[in-house]
Amino acid sequence: MRHLCCALLILFSVLPTLGLGSEAAVSVADGIPAEPAELRIANRSIFTFHATLLGETPAARTQRATAVITEALRGSEVLNVSVEPVLNSHLVLLGGRRAFIVAPRDIGLEGGDTRAAAEQAATVLRQVVDETGEARNLHFLLKALGFSVIATLLYVALIKGANLARRKLRGPLLQLMRERAHQLRVGQMPLLDIHYVYMLIDRLLRLVYWLLVLLLSYQWVSYVLSQFPYTRPWGERLNVHLLDLLRYLLDGILNAIPGMAVAITIFFIARGISGFSRRLLERIARPGTLKWLTEETLQPTARLTSLAIWLFALVMAYPYLPGSGTDAFKGLSVLLGLMISLGASSVVGQAAAGLILTYSRTLKAGEYVRVGDNEGTVTEVGMFNTTIRTGLGEVLTLPNSLITGSVTRNYSRAVQGHGYVVDTVVTIGYDTPWRQVEAMLVEAARRTEGILDKPKPQVFQTGLSDFYPEYRLVAQAVPSEPRPRAELLSLLHANIQDVFNEYGVQIMSPHYLGDPAQAKWVPREKWYPAPAREADAPPGE
């Protein structure tokens, strides 16, 4: 009779939740959404209430269930946990008393089955009952304390063993590196600095050691907490977190394998196509095939082709790389795009100018050129800069954009065979016959060692000024190194002065101002005043 009255009381208490009670009760349950409340006993989460029953909010239901369960756990009798259905709800009973009710609204289902949620809550409650009994058992607590002490001693021993192993490895490692150092050489130069390699490996060993310490510490804390009933939920959560992390890493590795396989396949395909394109370009670069593809343009063409192939392969493989869809990769892409947009104007302009110089063949290494006020032998034509070495030993680095925007005079193109054009300008008065001036300039060129007899040096009258005509001597000289050309011009100018002095002709360069009382020339007997010596005379005199 007592059980029947209890069941009727419970039935009438849950009728409003089931929609069978008064309209006022239903409106209270449905009108105002309540905040969920978690039922937690002895650090274990048993159930989370969401519904309002008979005006009791989830917080009030949690408070009442906590009081009932705590009072029951204080007793010494054996407590059985069971689940009984009441219409479409379920009662969780503790020692024959109602602990709490699991209603459909608690699990977010209208009229749904609450059996599984109630059974799960009952399972956790049984575990709470068992752990409460263990917490009162002195023999169990002493046993747990003993296991904790053993685990602590084992933990300390493993830490010391790992530290000892790290120290033991440092000595043989250094000796092994010294023995193998002579094998890692390029010629007579060691490829690696043993000191820095040793520091790197020592830091790697230290990193592995601390990772091992952290892992052992994590496991030790988790094991010790799991030995005692009150802290066991914390230890279990630590194990769950570690297993979730390992599962996450393992799943990430397994999920990344197909993408990495595709990316590696694209890499090998791009490598094969790049090698094939280089060999194909080498065949096409043979004389008579393509006019624009020569020995000078083969190397940059091969590099550009390889760069285009690898960029295309990178774009194709990017979606298959691990983490390509993460925010980190997106942020890196934005950073690279910003850097390229900020520096692209000058870099791309210089690179385009380098390509123009390469494919237009304006100049090449070994040629003697004049770019603006800079004159010398081209030593290197790069993608962004061109290096010129002057006859005075200076090395000039000119931006390619400067070369493409200036007039370039190439003295090595208008010659027969190897060599370069050398020229100089003198101005002589109108009282000297032009035929005599031309003959004297040709004679000075003939006396200069390094100037070729064929083609024959030529003299051009490039201007008839108010007071003098202008004569330009043009000849071809070898070799094409910059220092001999400077020396050659010095010898040529010395021979021009000597020849004009021999024939008593005054050189009016750079400007004619008026006829002096005496002609400005040096007779032969005055060519070697002190400290000059006749042995210092130019060759051919």
XYZ file of N, CA and C in Angstrom, residues 332-427:
288
model
N 49.484 32.816 -43.739
C 50.759 32.838 -44.453
C 50.569 33.278 -45.891
N 49.510 32.836 -46.530
C 49.233 33.251 -47.905
C 48.982 34.750 -47.982
N 48.247 35.274 -47.003
C 47.999 36.725 -46.992
C 49.303 37.489 -46.789
N 50.171 36.999 -45.892
C 51.453 37.670 -45.650
C 52.324 37.658 -46.901
N 52.422 36.517 -47.575
C 53.217 36.444 -48.794
C 52.645 37.352 -49.878
N 51.325 37.375 -50.010
C 50.718 38.265 -50.994
C 50.997 39.726 -50.698
N 50.964 40.100 -49.412
C 51.258 41.485 -49.036
C 52.713 41.833 -49.329
N 53.630 40.921 -49.017
C 55.045 41.173 -49.277
C 55.309 41.306 -50.772
N 54.687 40.446 -51.568
C 54.899 40.504 -53.017
C 54.309 41.782 -53.586
N 53.129 42.183 -53.096
C 52.507 43.394 -53.628
C 53.309 44.632 -53.271
N 53.960 44.650 -52.077
C 54.742 45.814 -51.681
C 56.067 45.906 -52.434
N 56.692 44.779 -52.700
C 58.002 44.817 -53.340
C 58.008 44.396 -54.787
N 56.811 44.176 -55.358
C 56.778 43.653 -56.729
C 57.147 44.708 -57.758
N 56.874 45.979 -57.478
C 57.084 47.014 -58.491
C 58.537 47.092 -58.923
N 59.450 47.155 -57.958
C 60.866 47.266 -58.301
C 61.462 45.927 -58.716
N 61.105 44.869 -57.985
C 61.693 43.554 -58.284
C 61.263 43.066 -59.662
N 59.971 43.144 -59.943
C 59.480 42.683 -61.237
C 60.040 43.547 -62.362
N 60.173 44.860 -62.112
C 60.744 45.738 -63.136
C 62.186 45.381 -63.449
N 62.982 45.113 -62.403
C 64.370 44.726 -62.631
C 64.460 43.373 -63.347
N 63.603 42.429 -62.914
C 63.622 41.115 -63.563
C 63.211 41.217 -65.032
N 62.197 42.031 -65.327
C 61.779 42.214 -66.722
C 62.884 42.858 -67.543
N 63.594 43.829 -66.963
C 64.716 44.440 -67.680
C 65.819 43.427 -67.946
N 66.068 42.528 -66.960
C 67.064 41.489 -67.186
C 66.671 40.551 -68.314
N 65.387 40.203 -68.397
C 64.933 39.352 -69.495
C 65.059 40.074 -70.839
N 64.773 41.368 -70.851
C 64.905 42.134 -72.099
C 66.356 42.144 -72.559
N 67.284 42.365 -71.639
C 68.703 42.362 -72.013
C 69.146 40.989 -72.511
N 68.616 39.947 -71.869
C 69.040 38.599 -72.251
C 68.535 38.221 -73.632
N 67.258 38.443 -73.883
C 66.682 37.977 -75.140
C 66.879 38.975 -76.283
N 67.103 40.237 -75.977
C 67.434 41.188 -77.048
C 68.911 41.145 -77.397
N 69.717 40.474 -76.546
C 71.154 40.319 -76.769
C 71.830 41.675 -76.969
N 71.446 42.626 -76.142
C 72.072 43.942 -76.194
C 73.540 43.862 -75.824
N 73.864 43.053 -74.852
C 75.253 42.861 -74.441
C 75.379 41.488 -73.806
N 76.606 41.015 -73.708
C 76.864 39.730 -73.085
C 78.234 39.773 -72.422
N 78.532 38.775 -71.632
C 79.791 38.736 -70.903
C 80.970 38.710 -71.876
N 81.997 39.527 -71.584
C 83.201 39.601 -72.417
C 83.198 40.752 -73.397
N 82.055 41.406 -73.607
C 81.991 42.523 -74.547
C 82.337 43.824 -73.848
N 82.913 44.738 -74.648
C 83.276 46.060 -74.124
C 82.182 47.031 -74.530
N 81.554 47.652 -73.513
C 80.388 48.494 -73.778
C 80.557 49.816 -73.043
N 79.696 50.756 -73.415
C 79.597 52.042 -72.728
C 78.121 52.312 -72.477
N 77.754 52.422 -71.208
C 76.381 52.688 -70.803
C 76.359 54.044 -70.116
N 75.826 55.040 -70.782
C 75.857 56.387 -70.220
C 77.281 56.862 -70.078
N 77.704 57.167 -68.868
C 79.074 57.586 -68.592
C 79.939 56.448 -68.087
N 79.420 55.219 -68.079
C 80.151 54.058 -67.570
C 80.648 53.220 -68.739
N 81.933 52.861 -68.680
C 82.551 52.138 -69.783
C 83.415 51.024 -69.216
N 83.332 49.853 -69.829
C 84.149 48.743 -69.375
C 83.720 47.438 -70.010
N 84.300 46.346 -69.505
C 84.021 45.008 -70.017
C 82.939 44.346 -69.174
N 81.946 43.778 -69.824
C 80.856 43.089 -69.122
C 81.390 41.780 -68.563
N 81.250 41.592 -67.263
C 81.688 40.346 -66.632
C 80.524 39.412 -66.315
N 79.324 39.976 -66.072
C 78.172 39.130 -65.751
C 76.886 39.887 -66.050
N 75.938 39.194 -66.679
C 74.606 39.732 -66.920
C 73.631 38.907 -66.081
N 73.174 39.476 -64.968
C 72.286 38.767 -64.066
C 70.824 39.094 -64.316
N 69.965 38.538 -63.458
C 68.541 38.772 -63.588
C 68.171 40.199 -63.190
N 68.897 40.765 -62.206
C 68.558 42.095 -61.715
C 69.652 43.130 -61.982
N 70.929 42.713 -62.014
C 72.042 43.645 -62.190
C 73.001 43.120 -63.241
N 73.774 44.053 -63.794
C 74.847 43.723 -64.735
C 76.146 44.284 -64.182
N 77.187 43.477 -64.167
C 78.480 43.870 -63.609
C 79.439 44.239 -64.736
N 80.079 45.395 -64.602
C 81.042 45.896 -65.590
C 82.336 46.207 -64.862
N 83.462 45.768 -65.423
C 84.780 46.063 -64.868
C 85.492 47.048 -65.775
N 85.856 48.183 -65.182
C 86.495 49.234 -65.977
C 87.982 48.959 -66.135
N 88.628 49.756 -66.994
C 90.064 49.592 -67.212
C 90.913 50.056 -66.051
N 90.315 50.788 -65.099
C 91.045 51.274 -63.930
C 90.889 50.357 -62.725
N 90.357 49.166 -62.950
C 90.201 48.203 -61.871
C 88.925 48.362 -61.072
N 88.015 49.220 -61.490
C 86.751 49.402 -60.778
C 85.724 48.377 -61.248
N 84.871 47.936 -60.332
C 83.778 47.019 -60.642
C 82.477 47.776 -60.447
N 81.728 47.956 -61.516
C 80.471 48.698 -61.480
C 79.311 47.723 -61.552
N 78.338 47.923 -60.672
C 77.114 47.124 -60.678
C 75.976 48.034 -61.119
N 75.470 47.795 -62.309
C 74.441 48.652 -62.891
C 73.098 47.929 -62.865
N 72.036 48.565 -62.367
C 70.699 47.950 -62.452
C 70.290 47.764 -63.907
N 69.627 46.664 -64.181
C 69.224 46.384 -65.560
C 68.246 47.419 -66.094
N 67.434 47.992 -65.209
C 66.512 49.025 -65.667
C 67.263 50.260 -66.148
N 68.424 50.561 -65.546
C 69.249 51.687 -66.007
C 69.806 51.418 -67.398
N 70.189 50.183 -67.645
C 70.768 49.842 -68.954
C 69.701 49.907 -70.036
N 68.523 49.385 -69.748
C 67.470 49.418 -70.771
C 66.970 50.837 -71.023
N 67.145 51.741 -70.050
C 66.700 53.117 -70.237
C 67.781 54.055 -70.729
N 68.976 53.544 -71.029
C 70.088 54.373 -71.497
C 70.556 53.881 -72.863
N 71.339 54.731 -73.514
C 71.956 54.366 -74.801
C 73.179 53.508 -74.503
N 73.207 52.315 -75.058
C 74.310 51.386 -74.835
C 75.162 51.300 -76.104
N 76.438 51.583 -75.954
C 77.377 51.464 -77.074
C 78.192 50.202 -76.889
N 78.081 49.310 -77.826
C 78.779 48.042 -77.773
C 79.950 48.099 -78.746
N 81.170 48.190 -78.188
C 82.360 48.302 -79.011
C 82.842 46.952 -79.533
N 82.203 45.881 -79.081
C 82.658 44.549 -79.500
C 81.804 43.966 -80.608
N 80.708 44.623 -80.994
C 79.823 44.060 -82.013
C 80.250 44.443 -83.432
N 80.764 45.664 -83.601
C 81.114 46.143 -84.949
C 82.564 45.856 -85.276
N 83.022 44.672 -84.959
C 84.413 44.296 -85.238
C 84.429 42.985 -85.994
N 85.580 42.722 -86.602
C 85.770 41.475 -87.338
C 86.523 40.506 -86.435
N 85.888 39.435 -86.045
C 86.515 38.482 -85.148
C 86.456 38.966 -83.709
N 87.444 38.536 -82.922
C 87.486 38.899 -81.510
C 88.126 40.266 -81.341
N 87.748 40.934 -80.256
C 88.333 42.231 -79.966
C 87.264 43.276 -79.755
N 87.676 44.536 -79.876
C 86.757 45.641 -79.633
C 87.253 46.852 -80.398
N 86.405 47.861 -80.483
C 86.728 49.108 -81.170
C 87.353 50.066 -80.171
N 88.425 50.710 -80.561
C 89.053 51.738 -79.758
C 89.106 53.011 -80.594
N 88.749 54.143 -80.010
C 88.737 55.402 -80.761
C 89.157 56.540 -79.843
N 89.604 57.614 -80.462
C 89.986 58.812 -79.740
C 89.792 60.012 -80.655
N 89.673 61.205 -80.078
C 89.367 62.420 -80.825
C 90.442 63.467 -80.554
N 90.914 64.135 -81.644
C 91.833 65.267 -81.523
C 91.299 66.408 -82.380
N 91.652 67.635 -81.999
C 91.273 68.818 -82.793
C 92.553 69.544 -83.212
